[in-house]
Short mmCIF file of C-alpha atoms and ligand atoms in Angstrom, two decimals:
data_model
loop_
_atom_site.label_atom_id
_atom_site.label_comp_id
_atom_site.label_asym_id
_atom_site.label_seq_id
_atom_site.Cartn_x
_atom_site.Cartn_y
_atom_site.Cartn_z
CA MET K 1 83.40 79.82 71.37
CA ARG K 2 81.02 78.19 74.34
CA THR K 3 80.69 80.26 77.30
CA ASP K 4 79.75 78.32 80.86
CA VAL K 5 78.26 79.79 83.36
CA LEU K 6 79.02 78.18 87.03
CA THR K 7 78.22 78.32 90.44
CA PRO K 8 80.41 79.62 92.25
CA THR K 9 81.60 76.27 94.24
CA GLU K 10 85.48 75.99 95.22
CA GLU K 11 85.85 73.41 92.45
CA ASN K 12 84.34 75.71 89.72
CA LEU K 13 86.35 78.87 91.20
CA SER K 14 89.73 76.53 90.54
CA LEU K 15 88.57 75.68 87.08
CA ALA K 16 87.79 79.56 86.43
CA ALA K 17 91.33 80.26 88.06
CA GLU K 18 92.74 77.94 85.80
CA LYS K 19 91.27 79.83 82.80
CA ILE K 20 92.91 83.10 83.85
CA ARG K 21 96.34 81.61 84.19
CA ALA K 22 95.98 80.20 80.77
CA GLY K 23 95.54 83.54 79.45
CA GLU K 24 91.73 83.62 79.32
CA VAL K 25 88.64 86.06 80.48
CA VAL K 26 86.34 85.15 83.25
CA ALA K 27 83.27 87.05 84.24
CA PHE K 28 82.71 87.14 87.84
CA PRO K 29 80.36 89.01 90.62
CA THR K 30 81.68 91.79 92.78
CA GLU K 31 79.95 93.37 95.25
CA THR K 32 79.14 96.82 92.52
CA VAL K 33 78.55 95.28 89.31
CA TYR K 34 79.83 91.95 87.31
CA GLY K 35 83.47 92.15 86.21
CA LEU K 36 85.18 90.82 82.97
CA GLY K 37 88.53 89.81 84.21
CA ALA K 38 91.92 88.70 82.88
CA ASN K 39 95.28 88.71 84.35
CA ALA K 40 96.50 92.21 84.59
CA LEU K 41 99.92 91.56 83.96
CA GLU K 42 99.79 89.71 80.68
CA PRO K 43 99.40 92.24 78.02
CA ASP K 44 97.72 89.39 75.86
CA ALA K 45 94.98 88.51 78.45
CA VAL K 46 94.04 91.92 78.78
CA LYS K 47 93.70 92.47 74.85
CA LYS K 48 91.09 89.67 75.05
CA ILE K 49 89.29 92.21 77.64
CA PHE K 50 89.20 94.96 75.13
CA ASN K 51 87.88 92.85 72.20
CA ALA K 52 85.17 91.02 74.28
CA LYS K 53 84.03 94.62 75.43
CA GLY K 54 84.75 96.28 72.30
CA ARG K 55 86.38 98.70 74.25
CA PRO K 56 88.66 102.13 73.50
CA ALA K 57 92.07 101.00 73.94
CA ASP K 58 92.71 104.71 76.04
CA ASN K 59 90.02 103.73 78.82
CA PRO K 60 92.24 101.95 81.64
CA LEU K 61 91.13 98.88 83.59
CA ILE K 62 90.89 98.68 87.41
CA VAL K 63 93.08 95.93 88.78
CA HIS K 64 91.81 93.63 91.72
CA ILE K 65 93.76 92.49 94.70
CA SER K 66 92.52 90.06 97.06
CA ARG K 67 94.73 91.19 100.12
CA VAL K 68 95.82 94.92 100.99
CA ASP K 69 99.91 93.65 100.80
CA ASP K 70 99.44 93.54 97.10
CA ILE K 71 98.86 96.91 96.18
CA GLU K 72 102.80 97.08 96.50
CA LYS K 73 103.00 94.70 93.29
CA VAL K 74 100.98 97.06 91.24
CA ALA K 75 102.18 100.44 92.69
CA SER K 76 105.36 101.75 92.27
CA TYR K 77 104.57 104.46 95.06
CA VAL K 78 101.76 104.21 98.19
CA PRO K 79 101.37 107.40 100.10
CA ASP K 80 100.12 106.78 103.72
CA ILE K 81 96.97 108.26 102.97
CA ALA K 82 96.22 105.49 100.60
CA TYR K 83 96.69 102.99 102.99
CA LYS K 84 94.77 104.88 105.88
CA LEU K 85 91.72 104.74 102.79
CA ALA K 86 92.63 101.16 102.17
CA GLU K 87 92.37 100.13 105.89
CA LYS K 88 88.94 101.80 106.37
CA PHE K 89 87.24 101.15 102.81
CA TRP K 90 88.85 97.76 101.60
CA PRO K 91 87.42 95.24 101.03
CA GLY K 92 85.27 97.26 99.18
CA PRO K 93 83.54 99.48 96.53
CA LEU K 94 86.57 101.83 96.52
CA THR K 95 89.08 102.32 93.69
CA ILE K 96 92.18 104.16 94.39
CA ILE K 97 94.54 105.38 91.44
CA LEU K 98 98.01 105.47 92.53
CA PRO K 99 101.55 105.84 90.15
CA LYS K 100 101.82 102.26 88.69
CA SER K 101 104.38 99.97 88.94
CA GLU K 102 106.53 98.57 85.86
CA ASP K 103 105.01 95.22 85.98
CA VAL K 104 101.65 96.51 84.74
CA PRO K 105 101.58 96.72 81.05
CA LYS K 106 100.54 100.36 79.53
CA ILE K 107 97.55 98.01 77.97
CA THR K 108 96.02 97.92 81.34
CA SER K 109 96.56 101.06 82.44
CA GLY K 110 94.93 102.40 78.89
CA GLY K 111 98.45 104.32 77.74
CA LEU K 112 98.61 105.96 81.54
CA ASP K 113 101.42 105.98 83.99
CA THR K 114 98.99 105.31 86.89
CA VAL K 115 96.73 102.24 87.55
CA GLY K 116 93.44 102.49 89.72
CA ILE K 117 93.47 99.52 92.38
CA ARG K 118 90.70 97.74 94.26
CA PHE K 119 90.22 94.96 96.73
CA PRO K 120 86.41 93.82 96.30
CA SER K 121 84.47 92.59 99.61
CA ASN K 122 82.17 89.90 97.59
CA PRO K 123 83.28 86.69 98.73
CA VAL K 124 83.34 85.11 95.76
CA ALA K 125 85.38 87.88 94.28
CA ARG K 126 87.99 87.48 96.82
CA ARG K 127 88.09 83.66 96.78
CA PHE K 128 88.03 84.02 92.57
CA ILE K 129 91.46 86.40 92.69
CA GLU K 130 93.06 84.55 95.24
CA LEU K 131 92.90 81.21 93.30
CA CYS K 132 94.12 83.19 90.43
CA GLY K 133 97.10 84.09 92.36
CA VAL K 134 97.78 87.30 90.14
CA PRO K 135 96.11 90.83 90.18
CA ILE K 136 93.02 90.78 88.16
CA ALA K 137 92.27 93.58 85.63
CA ALA K 138 88.37 93.91 85.50
CA PRO K 139 86.35 96.18 83.62
CA SER K 140 82.43 95.99 84.02
CA ALA K 141 80.86 93.01 81.94
CA ASN K 142 79.36 94.43 79.84
CA LEU K 143 79.59 95.29 75.86
CA SER K 144 81.13 99.01 75.98
CA GLY K 145 78.63 101.51 76.13
CA SER K 146 75.95 99.25 77.56
CA PRO K 147 74.45 99.31 81.03
CA SER K 148 76.73 97.37 83.50
CA PRO K 149 75.32 93.82 84.63
CA THR K 150 74.39 93.21 88.07
CA THR K 151 73.57 89.68 87.36
CA ALA K 152 74.89 86.67 85.38
CA LYS K 153 71.99 86.42 83.08
CA ARG K 154 72.77 89.95 81.76
CA VAL K 155 76.29 89.29 81.29
CA PHE K 156 75.41 86.08 79.48
CA GLU K 157 73.15 88.42 77.05
CA ASP K 158 76.61 90.24 76.29
CA MET K 159 79.08 87.97 76.61
CA ASN K 160 77.67 84.51 75.45
CA GLY K 161 80.18 83.55 72.68
CA ARG K 162 82.79 85.82 73.73
CA ILE K 163 83.98 84.65 76.75
CA PRO K 164 84.38 80.92 78.04
CA VAL K 165 83.36 81.16 81.56
CA ILE K 166 80.66 83.10 84.08
CA ILE K 167 80.45 82.73 87.48
CA ASP K 168 77.18 83.17 88.86
CA GLY K 169 77.19 84.82 92.23
CA GLY K 170 73.58 85.86 92.15
CA GLU K 171 72.51 89.75 92.37
CA CYS K 172 75.26 92.51 92.94
CA LYS K 173 74.99 94.28 96.26
CA PHE K 174 75.53 97.64 95.42
CA GLY K 175 74.47 97.84 91.61
CA VAL K 176 76.54 100.79 90.71
CA GLU K 177 80.32 100.71 90.03
CA SER K 178 82.89 101.66 92.85
CA THR K 179 83.86 105.05 93.74
CA VAL K 180 87.15 105.98 91.73
CA ILE K 181 89.49 108.31 93.67
CA SER K 182 92.75 109.93 93.09
CA ILE K 183 95.07 111.33 95.69
CA ASP K 184 96.84 114.64 95.72
CA ARG K 185 98.85 115.17 98.79
CA SER K 186 96.21 114.97 101.84
CA THR K 187 93.46 116.02 99.48
CA VAL K 188 91.21 113.10 97.50
CA LYS K 189 89.50 113.69 94.13
CA ILE K 190 86.19 111.99 93.34
CA LEU K 191 86.59 110.82 89.88
CA ARG K 192 83.39 108.82 89.45
CA PRO K 193 81.07 108.36 92.48
CA GLY K 194 79.74 105.02 93.82
CA ALA K 195 78.92 103.52 97.49
CA VAL K 196 81.60 105.16 99.10
CA THR K 197 80.54 108.53 99.77
CA ASP K 198 82.14 112.15 99.84
CA GLU K 199 80.87 111.92 103.58
CA MET K 200 82.52 108.65 104.18
CA LEU K 201 85.93 109.50 102.84
CA LEU K 202 85.90 112.92 105.04
CA GLU K 203 86.17 110.33 108.00
CA VAL K 204 89.75 109.27 107.14
CA VAL K 205 90.91 112.75 104.86
CA ASP K 206 90.91 116.35 105.74
CA SER K 207 89.77 117.47 102.41
CA VAL K 208 87.40 116.06 99.54
CA ILE K 209 86.68 117.17 96.02
CA ILE K 210 84.40 116.00 93.68
CA ASP K 211 85.75 116.67 89.83
CA GLY K 212 83.79 118.42 87.23
CA GLY K 213 83.19 115.63 85.27
CA VAL K 214 81.37 114.01 87.58
CA LEU K 215 77.92 116.25 86.96
CA HIS K 216 78.97 118.25 83.74
CA GLU K 217 79.86 117.09 80.46
CA ILE K 218 83.74 117.21 79.80
CA PRO K 219 83.71 119.83 76.78
CA SER K 220 85.36 118.20 73.57
CA GLY K 221 88.85 118.86 73.10
CA GLN K 222 89.64 118.69 77.22
CA LYS K 223 91.10 115.79 78.82
CA ALA K 224 89.42 113.54 81.14
CA LEU K 225 91.07 112.64 84.38
CA SER K 226 88.99 109.65 84.26
CA PRO K 227 88.74 108.44 80.43
CA GLY K 228 85.73 106.63 80.79
CA MET K 229 84.14 109.66 82.11
CA LYS K 230 84.13 111.21 78.18
CA TYR K 231 82.45 108.35 76.76
CA LYS K 232 78.29 108.38 76.39
CA HIS K 233 78.09 105.50 79.02
CA TYR K 234 75.30 102.91 80.92
CA SER K 235 73.33 103.99 77.82
CA PRO K 236 70.19 102.06 76.92
CA LYS K 237 69.20 102.27 73.24
CA ALA K 238 66.34 104.93 73.99
CA ASP K 239 66.66 108.19 74.18
CA VAL K 240 66.86 109.34 77.69
CA THR K 241 65.95 112.73 79.19
CA LEU K 242 66.31 113.21 83.02
CA VAL K 243 63.39 115.56 84.30
CA LYS K 244 64.00 117.03 87.59
CA GLY K 245 60.77 118.13 89.71
CA SER K 246 58.04 116.85 91.87
CA TYR K 247 56.09 113.86 90.72
CA GLU K 248 53.79 116.83 90.27
CA ALA K 249 55.83 118.69 87.77
CA TYR K 250 57.49 115.29 86.28
CA SER K 251 53.62 114.16 85.31
CA GLU K 252 52.79 117.14 83.69
CA TYR K 253 55.96 117.28 81.74
CA VAL K 254 55.49 113.91 80.32
CA LYS K 255 51.46 114.88 79.59
CA ASN K 256 52.71 118.04 77.73
CA ASN K 257 55.66 116.27 75.88
CA PRO K 258 54.11 112.94 74.26
CA LYS K 259 56.23 111.11 72.08
CA ASP K 260 55.95 107.72 70.21
CA GLY K 261 57.53 104.63 72.31
CA LEU K 262 57.81 106.89 75.37
CA PHE K 263 58.39 105.38 79.09
CA CYS K 264 58.46 106.57 81.98
CA LEU K 265 61.42 105.77 84.28
CA ILE K 266 60.09 106.36 88.04
CA PHE K 267 60.11 105.69 91.55
CA ASP K 268 58.39 102.83 93.01
CA GLU K 269 55.36 104.88 94.71
CA ASP K 270 54.75 106.90 91.78
CA GLU K 271 51.69 106.93 89.77
CA ALA K 272 51.53 105.75 86.47
CA VAL K 273 51.23 108.93 84.04
CA ASP K 274 47.84 108.44 82.25
CA GLY K 275 48.59 105.00 80.10
CA VAL K 276 52.02 105.64 79.78
CA PRO K 277 53.90 102.46 80.13
CA TYR K 278 56.75 102.52 82.82
CA VAL K 279 59.69 101.05 84.54
CA THR K 280 60.45 101.48 88.31
CA TYR K 281 63.58 101.77 90.05
CA GLY K 282 63.50 102.01 93.61
CA LYS K 283 62.34 103.92 96.36
CA ASP K 284 65.55 105.57 97.74
CA SER K 285 68.90 106.00 96.82
CA GLU K 286 70.27 102.47 98.08
CA THR K 287 67.16 100.57 96.18
CA GLN K 288 68.06 102.86 93.23
CA ALA K 289 71.48 102.27 92.83
CA HIS K 290 70.67 98.33 93.20
CA ARG K 291 68.07 98.73 90.65
CA LEU K 292 68.94 101.03 87.95
CA PHE K 293 70.93 99.19 85.71
CA GLU K 294 68.47 96.76 85.44
CA ALA K 295 65.54 99.22 85.05
CA LEU K 296 67.73 100.53 81.88
CA ARG K 297 67.72 97.32 80.40
CA GLU K 298 64.70 96.62 80.75
CA LEU K 299 63.21 99.73 79.22
CA ASP K 300 65.19 98.31 76.07
CA GLU K 301 63.48 94.93 76.28
CA ARG K 302 60.41 96.50 76.00
CA GLY K 303 61.12 98.29 73.12
CA ALA K 304 61.28 101.96 74.67
CA ARG K 305 62.45 104.77 71.98
CA PHE K 306 61.97 107.70 74.34
CA VAL K 307 62.37 107.71 78.25
CA TYR K 308 61.38 110.37 80.88
CA ALA K 309 63.71 109.53 83.78
CA ARG K 310 62.81 110.96 87.47
CA SER K 311 65.71 112.48 88.35
CA PRO K 312 67.03 110.95 91.94
CA GLU K 313 68.35 112.78 95.19
CA SER K 314 72.06 113.39 94.57
CA THR K 315 73.25 112.96 98.25
CA GLY K 316 74.89 109.90 99.52
CA ILE K 317 75.47 107.04 97.24
CA GLY K 318 72.31 109.01 94.97
CA LEU K 319 75.18 110.96 93.44
CA ALA K 320 76.14 107.73 91.91
CA VAL K 321 72.78 106.87 90.69
CA PHE K 322 72.62 110.74 89.48
CA ASN K 323 75.71 110.42 87.77
CA ARG K 324 75.05 107.14 86.08
CA ILE K 325 71.49 108.79 84.55
CA LEU K 326 72.96 112.01 83.35
CA ARG K 327 75.38 109.71 81.44
CA ALA K 328 72.67 107.81 80.09
CA ALA K 329 70.95 110.52 79.14
CA GLY K 330 73.65 112.12 77.47
CA PHE K 331 73.60 115.15 79.99
CA LYS K 332 69.90 115.90 78.28
CA ILE K 333 68.23 117.43 81.59
CA VAL K 334 64.99 119.56 82.20
CA GLU K 335 63.62 121.28 84.88
CA ALA K 336 60.06 120.34 85.34
CA GLU K 337 57.68 123.24 87.21
CA ASN K 338 54.35 122.93 88.37
CA GLU K 339 52.05 125.13 85.80
O1 TXA Y 401 83.18 98.29 90.35
C1 TXA Y 401 83.87 98.74 89.69
O2 TXA Y 401 84.72 99.59 89.62
C2 TXA Y 401 83.79 97.61 88.69
C3 TXA Y 401 84.19 95.92 89.19
C4 TXA Y 401 83.93 95.12 88.06
O3 TXA Y 401 85.49 96.29 89.98
N1 TXA Y 401 84.62 98.04 87.14
C5 TXA Y 401 84.64 98.96 86.92
O4 TXA Y 401 85.36 98.94 85.57
O5 TXA Y 401 83.50 99.67 86.61
P1 TXA Y 401 85.36 100.09 84.32
O6 TXA Y 401 86.27 99.61 83.55
O7 TXA Y 401 83.88 99.90 83.79
O8 TXA Y 401 85.21 101.44 84.79
C6 TXA Y 401 86.53 101.94 85.49
C7 TXA Y 401 86.50 103.40 85.59
C8 TXA Y 401 86.69 103.88 84.18
O9 TXA Y 401 85.99 105.34 84.00
C9 TXA Y 401 88.34 104.31 83.70
O10 TXA Y 401 88.19 105.33 83.11
C10 TXA Y 401 88.61 104.65 85.63
O11 TXA Y 401 87.64 103.87 86.26
N2 TXA Y 401 89.98 104.41 85.47
C11 TXA Y 401 90.61 103.05 85.60
N3 TXA Y 401 91.63 103.46 85.88
C12 TXA Y 401 92.08 104.80 85.59
C13 TXA Y 401 93.44 105.90 85.88
N4 TXA Y 401 94.48 105.00 85.91
N5 TXA Y 401 92.92 106.68 86.00
C14 TXA Y 401 91.70 107.63 85.54
N6 TXA Y 401 90.73 106.78 85.45
C15 TXA Y 401 90.95 105.77 85.86
MG1 MG Y 402 82.09 99.93 82.86
#
């Protein structure tokens, strides 16, 4: 299959929307990461997403809409609190899990009775979904297990020959995937942290809890609330270790634990450690979110076999950054201390 990369003109978006109506898969930009979209209500089309990504069938897809009212097309019940959250955070990087309507096939929801719903803010995404005229199921546009793509070039590397169209909307604004929440009466539970933070959610609801799966490995045999959380995710090919501590403690750890094919993943202002090659990923939580996935892909390109990653702050959007690196590291974390 030939894969066309299209600029987001109105004409090209119409062409891409036609592909969707014909049951094909189209990659498109959002404010978080690129998505791999298909008609969420059409099982055969959704199947093509799972095939293109190599995604396990029990990992549900997020359904994207282009107006708040469309929530009723995909959810069977919408509590008031969901409308309040939608009013405050939509369009934007928040996915709300609700009981699914009968129109949403089980393949889209990974066999669950619930569905994750999101109204993205990226103008290209909004216009594209609007032109499609149907809700769009879209996971991140990477091969299953790879870091999510934040540029069309990275989508092309993973999806060339697998899908007919990629819409190139430039770099994604946030760089980490949306915040995924479930609702239980007046309590919101964060299943996956993102740019909509716990503090922001507390402006609308009385109580926000962070699911244990965000910071801890789910023991084998235990059911994950968000099935995506049980897979080793966002991983470069290298063996990543997350190293906590000051720069001094970090650099000492690197010197004391040398390895063949080792790279450092450090902050912009950090100095290289004694000739160990390095990749940087930003200077504050926002820029770290924006750059992390690109940095992980760069480490692969440069042939890194081992990576010592400096641990980010885990407040605000930093919690999303920490959560993604922790998964890239397969939960391997060390506390470096000054000697
Ligand atoms: O920012 C985003 O959310 C991007 C863009 C394209 O919108 N999409 C994305 O999709 O990250 P994906 O499929 O890569 O991640 C969706 C996550 C998975 O961890 C999945 O398990 C969880 O959301 N999820 C989806 N539906 C769910 C449901 N009904 N119940 C629990 N978790 C759900
Ligand atoms: Mg993903």
